[in-house]
Short mmCIF file of C-alpha atoms and ligand atoms in Angstrom, two decimals:
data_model
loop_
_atom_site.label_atom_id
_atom_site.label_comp_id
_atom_site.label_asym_id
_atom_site.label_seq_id
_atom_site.Cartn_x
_atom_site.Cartn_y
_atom_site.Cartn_z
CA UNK A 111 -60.09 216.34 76.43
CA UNK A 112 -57.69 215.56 73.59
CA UNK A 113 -55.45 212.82 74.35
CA UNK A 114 -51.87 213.67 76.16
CA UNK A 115 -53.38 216.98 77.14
CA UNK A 116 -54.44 218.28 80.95
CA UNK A 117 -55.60 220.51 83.36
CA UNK A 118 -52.98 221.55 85.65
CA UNK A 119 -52.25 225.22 87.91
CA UNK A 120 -48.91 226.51 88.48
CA UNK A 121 -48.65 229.08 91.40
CA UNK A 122 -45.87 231.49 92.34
CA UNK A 123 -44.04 231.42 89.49
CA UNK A 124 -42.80 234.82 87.74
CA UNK A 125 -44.16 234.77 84.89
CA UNK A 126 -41.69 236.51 81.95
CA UNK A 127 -42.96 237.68 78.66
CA UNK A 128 -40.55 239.13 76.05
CA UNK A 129 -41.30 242.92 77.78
CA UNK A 130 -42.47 242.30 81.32
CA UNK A 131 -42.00 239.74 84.51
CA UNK A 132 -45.33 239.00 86.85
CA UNK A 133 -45.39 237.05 89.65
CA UNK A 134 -48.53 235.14 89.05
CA UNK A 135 -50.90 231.78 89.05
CA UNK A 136 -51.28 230.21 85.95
CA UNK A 137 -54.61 227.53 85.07
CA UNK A 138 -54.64 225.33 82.39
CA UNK A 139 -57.53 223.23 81.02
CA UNK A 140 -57.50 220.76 78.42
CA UNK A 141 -53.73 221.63 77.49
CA UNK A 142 -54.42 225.54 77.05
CA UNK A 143 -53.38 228.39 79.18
CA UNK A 144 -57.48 229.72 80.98
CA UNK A 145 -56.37 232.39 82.73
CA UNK A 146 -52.87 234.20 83.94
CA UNK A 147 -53.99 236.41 87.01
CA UNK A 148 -52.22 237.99 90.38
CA UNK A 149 -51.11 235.24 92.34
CA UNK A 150 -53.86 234.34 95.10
CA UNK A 151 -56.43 235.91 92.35
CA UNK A 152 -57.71 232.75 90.66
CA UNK A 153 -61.03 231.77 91.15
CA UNK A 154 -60.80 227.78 90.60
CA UNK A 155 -64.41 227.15 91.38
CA UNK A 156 -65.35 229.66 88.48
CA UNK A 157 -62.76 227.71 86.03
CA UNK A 158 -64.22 224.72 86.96
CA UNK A 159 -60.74 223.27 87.84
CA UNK A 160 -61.28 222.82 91.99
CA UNK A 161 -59.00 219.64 92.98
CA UNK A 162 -56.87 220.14 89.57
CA UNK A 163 -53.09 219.06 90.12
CA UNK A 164 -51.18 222.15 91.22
CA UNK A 165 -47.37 222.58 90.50
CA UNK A 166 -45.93 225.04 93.18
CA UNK A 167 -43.31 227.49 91.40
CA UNK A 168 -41.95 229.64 94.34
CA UNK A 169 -38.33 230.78 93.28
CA UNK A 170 -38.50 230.10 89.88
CA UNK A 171 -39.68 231.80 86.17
CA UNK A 172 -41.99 230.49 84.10
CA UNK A 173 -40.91 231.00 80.13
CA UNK A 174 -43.19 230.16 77.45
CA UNK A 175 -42.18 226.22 76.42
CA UNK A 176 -39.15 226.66 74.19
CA UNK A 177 -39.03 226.17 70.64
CA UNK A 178 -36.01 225.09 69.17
CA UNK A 179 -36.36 225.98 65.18
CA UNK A 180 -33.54 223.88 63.99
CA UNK A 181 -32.98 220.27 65.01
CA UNK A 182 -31.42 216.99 63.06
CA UNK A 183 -33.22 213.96 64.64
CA UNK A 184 -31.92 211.70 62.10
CA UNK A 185 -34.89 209.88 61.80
CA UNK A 186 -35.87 208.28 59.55
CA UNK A 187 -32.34 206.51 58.01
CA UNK A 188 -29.79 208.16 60.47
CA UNK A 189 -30.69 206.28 63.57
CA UNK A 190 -27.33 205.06 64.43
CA UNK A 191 -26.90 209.02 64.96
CA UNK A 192 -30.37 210.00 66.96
CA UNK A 193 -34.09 209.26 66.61
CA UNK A 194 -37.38 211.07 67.55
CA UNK A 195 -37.23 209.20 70.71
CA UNK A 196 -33.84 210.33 72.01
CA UNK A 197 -33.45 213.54 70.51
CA UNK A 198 -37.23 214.57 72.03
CA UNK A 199 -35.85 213.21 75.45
CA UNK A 200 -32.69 215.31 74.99
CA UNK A 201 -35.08 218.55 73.98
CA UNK A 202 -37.53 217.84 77.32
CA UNK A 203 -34.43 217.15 79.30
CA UNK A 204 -33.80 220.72 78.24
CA UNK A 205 -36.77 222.51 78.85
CA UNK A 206 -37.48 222.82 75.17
CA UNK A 207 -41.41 221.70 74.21
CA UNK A 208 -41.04 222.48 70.69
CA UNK A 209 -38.73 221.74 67.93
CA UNK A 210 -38.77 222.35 64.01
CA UNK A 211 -37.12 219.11 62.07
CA UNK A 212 -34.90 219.25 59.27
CA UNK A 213 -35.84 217.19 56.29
CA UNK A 214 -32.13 215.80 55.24
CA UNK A 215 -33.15 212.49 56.67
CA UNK A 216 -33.37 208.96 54.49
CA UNK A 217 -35.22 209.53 52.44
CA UNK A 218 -35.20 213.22 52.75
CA UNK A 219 -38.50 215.33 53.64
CA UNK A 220 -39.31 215.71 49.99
CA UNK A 221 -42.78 215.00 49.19
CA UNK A 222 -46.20 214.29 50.77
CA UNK A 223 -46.06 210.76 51.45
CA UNK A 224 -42.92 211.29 52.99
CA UNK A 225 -43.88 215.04 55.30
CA UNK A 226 -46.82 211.89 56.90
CA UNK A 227 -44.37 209.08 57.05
CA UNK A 228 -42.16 211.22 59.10
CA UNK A 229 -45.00 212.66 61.00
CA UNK A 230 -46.57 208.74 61.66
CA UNK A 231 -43.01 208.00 62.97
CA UNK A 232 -42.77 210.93 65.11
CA UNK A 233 -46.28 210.94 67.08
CA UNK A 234 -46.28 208.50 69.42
CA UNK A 235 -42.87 208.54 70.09
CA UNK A 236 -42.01 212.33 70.01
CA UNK A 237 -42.11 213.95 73.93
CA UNK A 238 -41.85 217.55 72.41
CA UNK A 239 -44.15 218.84 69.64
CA UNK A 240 -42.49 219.38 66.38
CA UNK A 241 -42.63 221.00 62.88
CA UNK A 242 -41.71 219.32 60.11
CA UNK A 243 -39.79 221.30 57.01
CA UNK A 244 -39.94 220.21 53.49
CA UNK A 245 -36.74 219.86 51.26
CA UNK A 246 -36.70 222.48 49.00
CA UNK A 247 -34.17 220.91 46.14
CA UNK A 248 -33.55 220.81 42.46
CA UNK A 249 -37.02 219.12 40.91
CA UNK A 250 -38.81 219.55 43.78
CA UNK A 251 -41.26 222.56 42.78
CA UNK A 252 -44.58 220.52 41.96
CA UNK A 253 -44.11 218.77 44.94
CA UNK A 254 -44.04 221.79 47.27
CA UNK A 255 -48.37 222.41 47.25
CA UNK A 256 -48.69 218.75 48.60
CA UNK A 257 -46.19 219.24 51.15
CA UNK A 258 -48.01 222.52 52.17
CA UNK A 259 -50.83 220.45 52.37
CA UNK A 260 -49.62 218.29 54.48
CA UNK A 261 -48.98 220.71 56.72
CA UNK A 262 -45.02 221.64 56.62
CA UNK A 263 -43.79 224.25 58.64
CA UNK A 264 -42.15 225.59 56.08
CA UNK A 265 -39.25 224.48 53.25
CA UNK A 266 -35.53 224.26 53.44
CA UNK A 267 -33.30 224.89 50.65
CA UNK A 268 -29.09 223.95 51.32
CA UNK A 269 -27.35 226.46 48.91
CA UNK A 270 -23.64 224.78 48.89
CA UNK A 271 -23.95 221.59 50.17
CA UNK A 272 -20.65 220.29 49.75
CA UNK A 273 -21.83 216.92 49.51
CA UNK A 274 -24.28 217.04 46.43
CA UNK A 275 -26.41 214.71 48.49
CA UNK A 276 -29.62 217.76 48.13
CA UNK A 277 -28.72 219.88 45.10
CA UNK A 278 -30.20 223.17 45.11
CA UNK A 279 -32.49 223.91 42.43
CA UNK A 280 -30.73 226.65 39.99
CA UNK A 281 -31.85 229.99 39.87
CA UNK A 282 -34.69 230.17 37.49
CA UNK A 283 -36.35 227.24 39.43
CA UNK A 284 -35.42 228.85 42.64
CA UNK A 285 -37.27 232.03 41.86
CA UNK A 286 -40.19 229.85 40.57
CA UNK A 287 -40.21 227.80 44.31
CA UNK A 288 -39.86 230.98 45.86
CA UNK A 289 -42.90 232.37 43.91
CA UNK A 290 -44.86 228.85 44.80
CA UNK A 291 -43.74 229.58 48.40
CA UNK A 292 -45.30 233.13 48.45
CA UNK A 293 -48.54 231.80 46.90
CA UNK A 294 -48.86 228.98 50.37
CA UNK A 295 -48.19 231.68 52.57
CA UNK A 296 -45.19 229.28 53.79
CA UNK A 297 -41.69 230.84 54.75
CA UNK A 298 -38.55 229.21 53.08
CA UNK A 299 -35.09 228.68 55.06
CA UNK A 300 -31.38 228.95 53.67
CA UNK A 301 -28.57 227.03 54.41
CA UNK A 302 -26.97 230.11 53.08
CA UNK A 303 -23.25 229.23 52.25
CA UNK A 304 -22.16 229.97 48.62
CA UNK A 305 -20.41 226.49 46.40
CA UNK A 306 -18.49 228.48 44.15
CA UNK A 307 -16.47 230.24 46.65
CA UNK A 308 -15.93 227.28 48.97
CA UNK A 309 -15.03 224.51 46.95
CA UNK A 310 -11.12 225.98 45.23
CA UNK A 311 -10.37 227.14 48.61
CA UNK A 312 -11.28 223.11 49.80
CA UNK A 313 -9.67 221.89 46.61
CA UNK A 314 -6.52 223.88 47.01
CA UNK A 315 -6.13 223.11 50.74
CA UNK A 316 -6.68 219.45 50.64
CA UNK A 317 -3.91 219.88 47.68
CA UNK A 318 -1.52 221.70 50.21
CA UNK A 319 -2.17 218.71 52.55
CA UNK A 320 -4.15 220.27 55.38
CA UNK A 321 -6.28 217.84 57.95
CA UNK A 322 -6.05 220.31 60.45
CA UNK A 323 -9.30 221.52 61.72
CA UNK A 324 -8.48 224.97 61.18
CA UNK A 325 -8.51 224.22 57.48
CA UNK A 326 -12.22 223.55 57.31
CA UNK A 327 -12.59 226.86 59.17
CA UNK A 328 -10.55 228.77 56.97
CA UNK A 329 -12.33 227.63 53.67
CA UNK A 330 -15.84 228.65 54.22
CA UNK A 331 -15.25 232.04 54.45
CA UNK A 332 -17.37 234.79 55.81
CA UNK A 333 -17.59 235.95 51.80
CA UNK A 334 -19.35 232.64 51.19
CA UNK A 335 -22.33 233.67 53.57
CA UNK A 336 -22.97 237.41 52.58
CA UNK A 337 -22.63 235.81 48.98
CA UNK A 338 -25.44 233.66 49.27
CA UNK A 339 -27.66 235.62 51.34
CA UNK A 340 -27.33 238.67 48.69
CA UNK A 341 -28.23 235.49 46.35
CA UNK A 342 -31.52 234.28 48.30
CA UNK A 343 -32.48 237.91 48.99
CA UNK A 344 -32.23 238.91 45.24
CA UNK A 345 -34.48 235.78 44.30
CA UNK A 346 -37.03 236.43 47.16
CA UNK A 347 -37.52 240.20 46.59
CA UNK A 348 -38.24 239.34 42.92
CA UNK A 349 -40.38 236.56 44.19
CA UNK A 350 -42.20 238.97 47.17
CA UNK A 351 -41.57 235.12 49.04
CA UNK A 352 -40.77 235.46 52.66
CA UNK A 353 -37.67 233.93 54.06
CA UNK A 354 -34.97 232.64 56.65
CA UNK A 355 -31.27 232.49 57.23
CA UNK A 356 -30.49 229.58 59.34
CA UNK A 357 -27.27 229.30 61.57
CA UNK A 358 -26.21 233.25 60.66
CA UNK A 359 -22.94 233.50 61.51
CA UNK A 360 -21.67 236.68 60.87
CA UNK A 361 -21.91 240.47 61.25
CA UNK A 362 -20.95 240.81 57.65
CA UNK A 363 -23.79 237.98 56.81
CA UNK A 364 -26.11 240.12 59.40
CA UNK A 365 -25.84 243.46 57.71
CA UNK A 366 -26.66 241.57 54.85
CA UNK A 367 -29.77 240.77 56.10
CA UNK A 368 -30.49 244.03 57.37
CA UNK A 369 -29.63 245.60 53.90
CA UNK A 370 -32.23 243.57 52.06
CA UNK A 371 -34.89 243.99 55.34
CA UNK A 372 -34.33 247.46 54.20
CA UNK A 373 -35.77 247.39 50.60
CA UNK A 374 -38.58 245.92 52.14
CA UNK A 375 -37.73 241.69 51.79
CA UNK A 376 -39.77 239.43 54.46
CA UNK A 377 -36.83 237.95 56.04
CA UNK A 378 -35.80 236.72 59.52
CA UNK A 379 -32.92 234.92 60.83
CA UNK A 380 -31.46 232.14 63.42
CA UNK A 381 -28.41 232.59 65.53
CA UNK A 382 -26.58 229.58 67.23
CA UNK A 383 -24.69 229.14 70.53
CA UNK A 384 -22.22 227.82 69.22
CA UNK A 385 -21.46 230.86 66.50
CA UNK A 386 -22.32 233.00 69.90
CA UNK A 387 -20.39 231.75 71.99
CA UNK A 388 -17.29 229.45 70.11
CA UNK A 389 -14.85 231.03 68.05
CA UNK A 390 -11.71 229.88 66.28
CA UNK A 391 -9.89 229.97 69.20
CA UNK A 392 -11.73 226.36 70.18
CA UNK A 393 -11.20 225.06 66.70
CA UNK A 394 -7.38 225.13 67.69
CA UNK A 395 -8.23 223.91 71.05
CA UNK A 396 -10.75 221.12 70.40
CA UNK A 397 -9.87 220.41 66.71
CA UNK A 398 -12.22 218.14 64.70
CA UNK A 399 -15.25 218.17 66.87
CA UNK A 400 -15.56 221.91 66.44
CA UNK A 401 -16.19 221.07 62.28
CA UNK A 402 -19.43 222.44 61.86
CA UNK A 403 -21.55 224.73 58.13
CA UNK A 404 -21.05 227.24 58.48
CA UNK A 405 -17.72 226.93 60.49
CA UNK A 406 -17.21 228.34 63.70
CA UNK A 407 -15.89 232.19 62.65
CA UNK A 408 -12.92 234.43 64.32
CA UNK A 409 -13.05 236.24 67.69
CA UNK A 410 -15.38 238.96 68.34
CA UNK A 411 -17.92 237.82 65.27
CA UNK A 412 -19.51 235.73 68.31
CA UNK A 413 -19.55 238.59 70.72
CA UNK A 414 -21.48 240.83 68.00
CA UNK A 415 -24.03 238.78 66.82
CA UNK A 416 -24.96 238.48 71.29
CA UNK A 417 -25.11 241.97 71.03
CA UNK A 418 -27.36 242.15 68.34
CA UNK A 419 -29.43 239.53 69.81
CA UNK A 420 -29.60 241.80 72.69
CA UNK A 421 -30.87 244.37 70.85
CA UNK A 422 -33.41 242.22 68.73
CA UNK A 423 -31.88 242.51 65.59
CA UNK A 424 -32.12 238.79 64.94
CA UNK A 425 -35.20 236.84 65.69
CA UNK A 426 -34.25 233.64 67.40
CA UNK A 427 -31.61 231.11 68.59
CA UNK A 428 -31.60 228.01 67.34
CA UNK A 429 -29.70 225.18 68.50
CA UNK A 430 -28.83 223.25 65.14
CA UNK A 431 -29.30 220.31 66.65
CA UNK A 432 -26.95 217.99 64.30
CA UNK A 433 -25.51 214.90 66.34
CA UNK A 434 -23.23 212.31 65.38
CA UNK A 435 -21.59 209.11 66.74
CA UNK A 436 -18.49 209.43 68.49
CA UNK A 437 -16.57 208.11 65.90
CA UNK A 438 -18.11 210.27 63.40
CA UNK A 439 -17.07 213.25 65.10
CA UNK A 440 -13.44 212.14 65.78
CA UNK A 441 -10.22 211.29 63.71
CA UNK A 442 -6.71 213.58 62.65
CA UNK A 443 -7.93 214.10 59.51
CA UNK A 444 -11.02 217.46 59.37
CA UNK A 445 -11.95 216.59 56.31
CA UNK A 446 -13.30 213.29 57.79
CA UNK A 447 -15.21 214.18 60.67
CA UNK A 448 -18.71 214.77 60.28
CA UNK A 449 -19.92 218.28 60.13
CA UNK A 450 -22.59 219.44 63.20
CA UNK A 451 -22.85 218.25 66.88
CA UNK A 452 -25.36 217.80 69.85
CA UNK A 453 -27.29 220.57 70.73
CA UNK A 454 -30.97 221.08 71.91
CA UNK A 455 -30.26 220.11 75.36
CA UNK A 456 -28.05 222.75 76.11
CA UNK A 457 -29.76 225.70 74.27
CA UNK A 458 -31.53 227.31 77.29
CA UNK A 459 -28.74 226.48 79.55
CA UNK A 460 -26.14 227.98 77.74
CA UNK A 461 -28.79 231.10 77.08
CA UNK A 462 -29.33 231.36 80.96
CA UNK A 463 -25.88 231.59 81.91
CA UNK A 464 -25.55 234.30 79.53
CA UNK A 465 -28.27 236.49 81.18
CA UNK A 466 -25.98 235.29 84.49
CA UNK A 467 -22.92 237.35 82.67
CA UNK A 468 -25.34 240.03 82.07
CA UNK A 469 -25.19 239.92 78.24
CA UNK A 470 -28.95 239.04 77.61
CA UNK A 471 -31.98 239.28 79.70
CA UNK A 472 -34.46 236.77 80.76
CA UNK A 473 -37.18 238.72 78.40
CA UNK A 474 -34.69 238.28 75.77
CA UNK A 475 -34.41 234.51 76.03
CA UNK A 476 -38.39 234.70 75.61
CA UNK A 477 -38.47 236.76 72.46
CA UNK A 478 -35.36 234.53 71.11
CA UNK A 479 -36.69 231.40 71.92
CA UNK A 480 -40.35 231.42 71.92
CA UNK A 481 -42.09 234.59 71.09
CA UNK A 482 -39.84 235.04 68.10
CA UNK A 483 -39.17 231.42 66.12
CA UNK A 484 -43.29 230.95 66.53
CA UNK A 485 -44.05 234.56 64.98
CA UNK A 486 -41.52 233.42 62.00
CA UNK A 487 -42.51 230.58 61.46
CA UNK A 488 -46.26 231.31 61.68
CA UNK A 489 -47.23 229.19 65.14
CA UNK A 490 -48.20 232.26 67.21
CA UNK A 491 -49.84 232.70 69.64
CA UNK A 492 -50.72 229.00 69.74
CA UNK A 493 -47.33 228.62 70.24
CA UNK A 494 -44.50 231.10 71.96
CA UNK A 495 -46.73 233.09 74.53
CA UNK A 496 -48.39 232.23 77.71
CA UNK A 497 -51.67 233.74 77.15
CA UNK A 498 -55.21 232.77 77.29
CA UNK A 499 -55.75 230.52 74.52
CA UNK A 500 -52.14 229.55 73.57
CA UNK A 501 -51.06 225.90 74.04
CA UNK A 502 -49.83 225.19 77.93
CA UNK A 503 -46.57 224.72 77.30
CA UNK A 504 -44.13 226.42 79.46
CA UNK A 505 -40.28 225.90 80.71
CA UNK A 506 -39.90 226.43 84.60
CA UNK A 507 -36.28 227.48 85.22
CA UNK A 508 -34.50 228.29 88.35
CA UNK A 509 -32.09 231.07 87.49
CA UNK A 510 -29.44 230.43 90.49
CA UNK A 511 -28.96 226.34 90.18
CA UNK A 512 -25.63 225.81 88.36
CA UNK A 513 -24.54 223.32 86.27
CA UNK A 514 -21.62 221.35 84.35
CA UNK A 515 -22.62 220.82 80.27
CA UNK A 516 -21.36 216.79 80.61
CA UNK A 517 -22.24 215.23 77.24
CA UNK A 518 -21.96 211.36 78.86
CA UNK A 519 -24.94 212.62 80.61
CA UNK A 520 -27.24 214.48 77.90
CA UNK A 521 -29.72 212.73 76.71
CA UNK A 522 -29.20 212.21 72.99
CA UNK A 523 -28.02 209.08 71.60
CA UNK A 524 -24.49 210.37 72.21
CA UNK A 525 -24.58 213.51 72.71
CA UNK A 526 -20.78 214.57 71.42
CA UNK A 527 -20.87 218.92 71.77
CA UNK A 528 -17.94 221.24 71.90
CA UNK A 529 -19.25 222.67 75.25
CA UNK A 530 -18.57 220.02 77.03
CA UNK A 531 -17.05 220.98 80.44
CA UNK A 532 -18.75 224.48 79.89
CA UNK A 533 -19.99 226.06 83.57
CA UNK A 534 -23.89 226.96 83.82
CA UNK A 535 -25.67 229.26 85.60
CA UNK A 536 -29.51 228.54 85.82
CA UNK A 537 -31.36 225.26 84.85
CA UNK A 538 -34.72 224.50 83.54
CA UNK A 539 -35.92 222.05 86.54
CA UNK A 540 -39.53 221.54 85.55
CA UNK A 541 -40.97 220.81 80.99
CA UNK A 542 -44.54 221.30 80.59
CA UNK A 543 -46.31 220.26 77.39
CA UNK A 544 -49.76 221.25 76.91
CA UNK A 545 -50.62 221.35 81.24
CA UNK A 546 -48.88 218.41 81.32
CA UNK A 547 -45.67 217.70 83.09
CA UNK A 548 -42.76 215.85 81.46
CA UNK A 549 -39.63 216.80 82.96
CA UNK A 550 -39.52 217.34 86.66
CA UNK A 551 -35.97 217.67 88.10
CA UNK A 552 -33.96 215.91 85.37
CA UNK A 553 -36.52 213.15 85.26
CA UNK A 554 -38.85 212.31 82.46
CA UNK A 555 -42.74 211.81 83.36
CA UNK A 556 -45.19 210.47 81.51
CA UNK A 557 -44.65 209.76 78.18
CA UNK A 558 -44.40 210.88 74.53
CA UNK A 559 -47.15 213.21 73.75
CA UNK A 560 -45.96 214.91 71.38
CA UNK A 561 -48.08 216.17 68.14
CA UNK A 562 -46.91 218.23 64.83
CA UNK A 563 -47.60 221.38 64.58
CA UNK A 564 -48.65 223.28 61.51
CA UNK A 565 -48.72 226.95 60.94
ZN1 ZN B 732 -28.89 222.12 60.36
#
């Protein structure tokens, strides 16, 4: 048996899939789903698991373990703001068993050496498994086969970065990445907000004197996003490279997409609660803590993209998962408080309580949050499906146990997200990572067992 994985059954459960619900029994050996058959129907003795741990799941749904395809875990060189340890204890707390890291950590995800460092500092101390993305910036190209190698899940390129920390590589080595890309079968991600737009509309505002929050809003237009998506799908279709839109925000940025899906580009795309469900309306409310790229957009952009996660026009939610200290994310003055906030913990709450309102359906939460980010990103079935053969992860949830999103009691380091207060309807209550159990009730169990993932 390899290590940190185990032979477990789970009985009663309804089983949901991102077309159908089965009340069934589930067996598990050596951290992989054996069989999935009519509850009472499994034959233990033929398995060979007789006397195996059961977990009984009367009353609840079993999901395929969640992936999470965008999280900041700060580690290494931001650990003042998260680390592997935390931020994988926030994600089990959850009921997420997967996550795909950012590489905008110190040093950044750029290279070989650095895709194992991260990976050394992650196993052992990660409870969730995890992909790790490469930095796709300017200079970076030879360095993109060796990361490959290594075993990235894919790369991630920042197009406007106000900061300059990660400059983008300009366009003729951008098409040449994106050709590299194609050649390692490997998927590359946008931070898809255009520079040249945003930064007169900063420069003119800070000049007028704004702090407010609404100012940060109000400067990263919607025109910034469809601009650099109609950039990034222009490169790629030359390129025949498949790719992603992270943290689409939009339904101008979505038909965007769609246009370019159209002529025939490979590319997929990540929604957000908070771009679902937040609006500018809590920018005025909460102020600063709301500051988040690409900003939280007008009313009714939020309600649109739910309804075209509903009907599966986007692949996946991803939580963004981009904490900060308290003090980070506080202060009068927006253009001082640190863009992003907590978020894997919440993800599948906030998701259940809007299959509560009626506005998605349990088998949509599956195809957003399993079945789809491991297709994209070139994990399935190992990952995102509870079949025979897939890894045994799974997220037990029960859909009528309400909750209160507190963020002095999430599990990051601290855990500051505009949803605090927010009402829940349904709760994952039990984590398991390959058969084993590491979340039962809101407690951890076990230990870190978590291992990367490659596609
Ligand atoms: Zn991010």
């Amino acid at each position: 048996m390899s290590p940190g994985r185990a032979d477990l059954v789970v009985r009663n459960g309804t089983v949901v899939s991102p077309d159908s619900m089965r009340l069934a029994d589930i067996a598990i050996r050596d951290g992989r789903f054996v069989a999935i058959a009519d509850r009472g129907a499994l034959d233990l003795r033929a398995l060979g698991l007789e006397g195996v741990e059961e977990v009984d799941a009367s009353g609840l749904h079993l999901l395929p373990g969640v992936i999470d395809g965008h999280v900041h875990f700060r580690e290494p060189g931001l650990e003042h703001k998260e680390d592997w340890a935390s931020g994988s204890q926030a994600a089990v707390m959850g009921g997420v068993t997967c996550v795909l890291e950012m590489p905008n950590t110190v040093p950044p995800t750029d290279s070989a050496e650095n895709v194992r460092d991260k990976q050394r500092l992650a196993e052992g101390r990660s409870w969730v498994d995890f992909g790790l993305f490469g930095l796709l910036a300017r200079g970076g190209l030879e360095r993109m086969r060796p990361m490959a190698e290594a075993g990235v899940i894919g790369f991630k390129c920042f197009l406007g970065e106000t900061t300059g920390a990660l400059p983008a590589p300009d366009d003729e080595e951008l098409l040449s990445a994106l050709r590299e890309a194609a050649s390692l079968g490997l998927r590359v991600g946008f931070h898809a907000e255009d520079r040249a737009i945003i930064a007169p509309l900063v420069e003119a505002a800070q000049a007028a004197g704004r702090t407010d929050a609404l100012a940060h809003a109000e400067t990263r237009p919607i025109e910034a996003e469809v601009a650099a998506i109609a950039h990034a799908c222009r490169l790629a279709a030359d390129a025949r490279a498949a790719i992603h839109i992270h943290h689409l925000s939009s339904i101008a940025g979505l038909s965007a997409v769609e246009a370019w899906r159209v002529q025939g580009v490979d590319i997929t795309a990540e929604v957000t609660p908070h771009h679902s469900l937040l609006s500018t309306d809590d920018v005025e409310r909460l102020g600063g803590i709301t500051r988040v790229n690409p900003p939280l957009r007008p009313p009714g952009e939020g309600a649109a993209l739910v309804a075209a996660l509903a009907a599966g026009d986007i692949e996946m939610v991803a939580s963004d998962h981009a904490p900060h200290t308290r003090a980070e994310k506080s202060g009068r003055d927006v253009w001082q408080v640190s863009p992003g906030f907590s978020g894997v913990e919440i993800l599948l709450p906030l998701l259940l309580a809007a299959v509560q309102e009626g506005r998605l359906t349990l088998s949509d939460v599956v195809r957003l949050t399993s079945h789809g980010p491991a297709r994209a990103w070139a994990i399935y079935p190992g990952k995102g499906a509870i079949a025979v053969g897939s890894d045994a992860d799974l997220t037990l949830v029960d859909l009528s146990r309400e909750g209160v999103i507190d963020q002095d009691r999430l599990h990051g380091k601290e855990s500051v997200t505009p949803f605090h207060g927010r009402q829940t309807v349904g709760t994952p209550v039990i984590t398991i990572l390959g058969g084993r159990v590491v979340m039962l009730e809101g407690q951890l169990v076990g230990g870190p067992a978590g291992r990367m993932v490659r596609p």
